[in-house]
């Protein structure tokens, strides 16, 4: 088991070529990078590819990082840029006419659930459906809006950090966030 060090120390060690330190950084931030990519791209395979590419680029560019304490935001900047590149290269999304319609249970994989005695089944179903609709609504947002929603609400970043990651003024982040919230509100009103 690895010792508990601040991220800064792992980054400094990795900048000196310590692969074990970089493996620790990977372990610490792999979930964050993958979840961000998945929320932006909507495809698990593409998110895995972006995650691998992000860490490969981070390893190659790590000596250039001048503020080791900013590693997470720097890594998320790489991730967002790779997602943007992916969108530029990707063909327009298509939908199969043969795919089952939403609500068809034949294609859904069974999941194991542990019953929560404190919450009734109807509440659980409603919460899951609401979460699914929110994820769907976020996935339908334009990329610029999706980026700020994912970074702010899913990754918990402050607006100033998002502005640095996206390389836009903080006012732009605020504007995109407000417009994204409005679009989400309109979509969810129709669905709920």
mmCIF file of C-alpha atoms in Angstrom, residues 26-173:
data_model
loop_
_atom_site.group_PDB
_atom_site.id
_atom_site.type_symbol
_atom_site.label_atom_id
_atom_site.label_comp_id
_atom_site.label_asym_id
_atom_site.label_seq_id
_atom_site.Cartn_x
_atom_site.Cartn_y
_atom_site.Cartn_z
ATOM 1 C CA UNK A 26 -3.120 7.729 -11.998
ATOM 2 C CA UNK A 27 -4.778 5.793 -9.182
ATOM 3 C CA UNK A 28 -5.914 9.011 -7.506
ATOM 4 C CA UNK A 29 -7.295 10.753 -10.604
ATOM 5 C CA UNK A 30 -8.306 8.020 -13.042
ATOM 6 C CA UNK A 31 -11.936 8.096 -11.883
ATOM 7 C CA UNK A 32 -12.136 11.878 -12.153
ATOM 8 C CA UNK A 33 -10.726 11.890 -15.678
ATOM 9 C CA UNK A 34 -12.877 8.970 -16.839
ATOM 10 C CA UNK A 35 -16.094 10.399 -15.367
ATOM 11 C CA UNK A 36 -15.431 13.809 -16.895
ATOM 12 C CA UNK A 37 -14.758 12.272 -20.315
ATOM 13 C CA UNK A 38 -17.804 10.018 -20.026
ATOM 14 C CA UNK A 39 -20.078 12.927 -19.158
ATOM 15 C CA UNK A 40 -18.723 14.990 -22.059
ATOM 16 C CA UNK A 41 -18.601 12.223 -24.671
ATOM 17 C CA UNK A 42 -21.426 9.945 -23.546
ATOM 18 C CA UNK A 43 -19.608 6.806 -24.658
ATOM 19 C CA UNK A 44 -17.672 4.509 -22.269
ATOM 20 C CA UNK A 45 -15.199 3.320 -24.906
ATOM 21 C CA UNK A 46 -14.386 6.867 -26.004
ATOM 22 C CA UNK A 47 -14.069 7.913 -22.351
ATOM 23 C CA UNK A 48 -11.578 5.081 -21.769
ATOM 24 C CA UNK A 49 -9.551 6.187 -24.792
ATOM 25 C CA UNK A 50 -9.527 9.804 -23.630
ATOM 26 C CA UNK A 51 -8.517 8.703 -20.129
ATOM 27 C CA UNK A 52 -5.539 6.781 -21.481
ATOM 28 C CA UNK A 53 -4.559 9.639 -23.784
ATOM 29 C CA UNK A 54 -4.902 12.201 -20.987
ATOM 30 C CA UNK A 55 -2.540 10.314 -18.699
ATOM 31 C CA UNK A 56 -0.105 9.639 -21.522
ATOM 32 C CA UNK A 57 -0.017 13.357 -22.349
ATOM 33 C CA UNK A 58 0.249 14.228 -18.676
ATOM 34 C CA UNK A 59 3.282 11.939 -18.310
ATOM 35 C CA UNK A 60 4.920 13.444 -21.399
ATOM 36 C CA UNK A 61 4.178 17.058 -20.377
ATOM 37 C CA UNK A 62 4.653 16.682 -16.615
ATOM 38 C CA UNK A 63 8.108 18.316 -16.562
ATOM 39 C CA UNK A 64 6.489 21.504 -17.926
ATOM 40 C CA UNK A 65 3.952 21.735 -15.073
ATOM 41 C CA UNK A 66 5.156 24.645 -12.931
ATOM 42 C CA UNK A 67 2.501 24.455 -10.191
ATOM 43 C CA UNK A 68 2.376 20.856 -8.875
ATOM 44 C CA UNK A 69 -0.537 21.719 -6.574
ATOM 45 C CA UNK A 70 -2.634 22.469 -9.699
ATOM 46 C CA UNK A 71 -2.191 18.953 -11.094
ATOM 47 C CA UNK A 72 -5.913 18.062 -10.962
ATOM 48 C CA UNK A 73 -7.025 21.152 -12.869
ATOM 49 C CA UNK A 74 -4.134 20.770 -15.327
ATOM 50 C CA UNK A 75 -5.153 17.139 -15.928
ATOM 51 C CA UNK A 76 -8.786 18.169 -16.418
ATOM 52 C CA UNK A 77 -7.644 20.786 -18.944
ATOM 53 C CA UNK A 78 -5.923 18.026 -20.910
ATOM 54 C CA UNK A 79 -9.057 15.874 -20.637
ATOM 55 C CA UNK A 80 -11.420 18.607 -21.847
ATOM 56 C CA UNK A 81 -9.120 19.428 -24.767
ATOM 57 C CA UNK A 82 -8.965 15.767 -25.788
ATOM 58 C CA UNK A 83 -12.774 15.572 -25.634
ATOM 59 C CA UNK A 84 -13.009 18.648 -27.842
ATOM 60 C CA UNK A 85 -10.597 17.066 -30.332
ATOM 61 C CA UNK A 86 -12.671 13.915 -30.273
ATOM 62 C CA UNK A 87 -15.795 15.911 -31.180
ATOM 63 C CA UNK A 88 -14.022 17.601 -34.074
ATOM 64 C CA UNK A 89 -12.952 14.221 -35.484
ATOM 65 C CA UNK A 90 -16.144 12.309 -34.734
ATOM 66 C CA UNK A 91 -18.809 11.709 -37.307
ATOM 67 C CA UNK A 92 -22.302 12.986 -36.511
ATOM 68 C CA UNK A 93 -24.144 10.740 -34.066
ATOM 69 C CA UNK A 94 -26.580 8.256 -35.526
ATOM 70 C CA UNK A 95 -29.295 6.139 -34.001
ATOM 71 C CA UNK A 96 -30.129 2.627 -35.023
ATOM 72 C CA UNK A 97 -33.693 2.082 -36.165
ATOM 73 C CA UNK A 98 -33.366 -1.528 -35.000
ATOM 74 C CA UNK A 99 -32.324 -0.641 -31.441
ATOM 75 C CA UNK A 100 -34.934 -1.211 -28.748
ATOM 76 C CA UNK A 101 -36.909 1.815 -27.696
ATOM 77 C CA UNK A 102 -36.379 3.390 -24.297
ATOM 78 C CA UNK A 103 -38.158 1.364 -21.713
ATOM 79 C CA UNK A 104 -37.555 -1.995 -23.444
ATOM 80 C CA UNK A 105 -36.046 -4.160 -20.733
ATOM 81 C CA UNK A 106 -34.635 -6.838 -23.040
ATOM 82 C CA UNK A 107 -31.352 -5.027 -23.556
ATOM 83 C CA UNK A 108 -30.825 -3.820 -19.995
ATOM 84 C CA UNK A 109 -28.327 -5.725 -17.900
ATOM 85 C CA UNK A 110 -29.524 -6.902 -14.519
ATOM 86 C CA UNK A 111 -27.944 -5.148 -11.568
ATOM 87 C CA UNK A 112 -27.613 -6.293 -7.993
ATOM 88 C CA UNK A 113 -29.245 -4.035 -5.516
ATOM 89 C CA UNK A 114 -29.241 -4.094 -1.756
ATOM 90 C CA UNK A 115 -32.613 -3.075 -0.460
ATOM 91 C CA UNK A 116 -32.737 0.044 1.662
ATOM 92 C CA UNK A 117 -35.348 -0.565 4.303
ATOM 93 C CA UNK A 118 -35.689 3.185 4.935
ATOM 94 C CA UNK A 119 -36.807 4.109 1.403
ATOM 95 C CA UNK A 120 -39.746 2.666 -0.466
ATOM 96 C CA UNK A 121 -39.387 1.159 -3.936
ATOM 97 C CA UNK A 122 -41.384 3.924 -5.615
ATOM 98 C CA UNK A 123 -39.023 6.596 -4.289
ATOM 99 C CA UNK A 124 -36.006 4.651 -5.519
ATOM 100 C CA UNK A 125 -37.544 4.215 -8.979
ATOM 101 C CA UNK A 126 -38.415 7.924 -9.175
ATOM 102 C CA UNK A 127 -34.909 8.940 -8.078
ATOM 103 C CA UNK A 128 -33.309 6.671 -10.680
ATOM 104 C CA UNK A 129 -35.600 7.910 -13.424
ATOM 105 C CA UNK A 130 -34.916 11.529 -12.489
ATOM 106 C CA UNK A 131 -31.153 10.886 -12.484
ATOM 107 C CA UNK A 132 -31.424 9.187 -15.893
ATOM 108 C CA UNK A 133 -33.370 12.119 -17.309
ATOM 109 C CA UNK A 134 -30.858 14.622 -15.915
ATOM 110 C CA UNK A 135 -27.941 12.672 -17.458
ATOM 111 C CA UNK A 136 -29.830 12.530 -20.758
ATOM 112 C CA UNK A 137 -30.582 16.265 -20.658
ATOM 113 C CA UNK A 138 -26.932 17.076 -19.884
ATOM 114 C CA UNK A 139 -25.805 14.820 -22.740
ATOM 115 C CA UNK A 140 -28.036 16.761 -25.146
ATOM 116 C CA UNK A 141 -26.529 20.140 -24.236
ATOM 117 C CA UNK A 142 -24.071 21.773 -26.643
ATOM 118 C CA UNK A 143 -20.483 20.888 -25.709
ATOM 119 C CA UNK A 144 -19.633 24.339 -24.301
ATOM 120 C CA UNK A 145 -22.575 24.138 -21.899
ATOM 121 C CA UNK A 146 -21.964 20.481 -21.051
ATOM 122 C CA UNK A 147 -18.354 21.282 -20.130
ATOM 123 C CA UNK A 148 -19.307 23.856 -17.505
ATOM 124 C CA UNK A 149 -22.102 21.687 -16.061
ATOM 125 C CA UNK A 150 -19.844 18.626 -15.765
ATOM 126 C CA UNK A 151 -16.905 20.544 -14.315
ATOM 127 C CA UNK A 152 -19.027 22.539 -11.856
ATOM 128 C CA UNK A 153 -21.666 20.079 -10.696
ATOM 129 C CA UNK A 154 -20.080 16.673 -11.288
ATOM 130 C CA UNK A 155 -16.450 17.556 -10.498
ATOM 131 C CA UNK A 156 -17.215 20.281 -7.956
ATOM 132 C CA UNK A 157 -14.877 22.890 -9.419
ATOM 133 C CA UNK A 158 -15.116 26.580 -8.642
ATOM 134 C CA UNK A 159 -15.958 28.943 -11.508
ATOM 135 C CA UNK A 160 -12.451 30.465 -11.493
ATOM 136 C CA UNK A 161 -10.901 27.006 -11.918
ATOM 137 C CA UNK A 162 -13.298 26.188 -14.751
ATOM 138 C CA UNK A 163 -12.334 29.448 -16.471
ATOM 139 C CA UNK A 164 -8.656 28.438 -16.283
ATOM 140 C CA UNK A 165 -9.344 24.922 -17.556
ATOM 141 C CA UNK A 166 -11.462 26.127 -20.479
ATOM 142 C CA UNK A 167 -9.233 29.161 -21.069
ATOM 143 C CA UNK A 168 -12.150 31.591 -21.099
ATOM 144 C CA UNK A 169 -13.022 34.573 -18.906
ATOM 145 C CA UNK A 170 -14.941 33.820 -15.727
ATOM 146 C CA UNK A 171 -17.857 35.852 -17.100
ATOM 147 C CA UNK A 172 -18.083 33.415 -20.010
ATOM 148 C CA UNK A 173 -18.224 30.507 -17.565
#
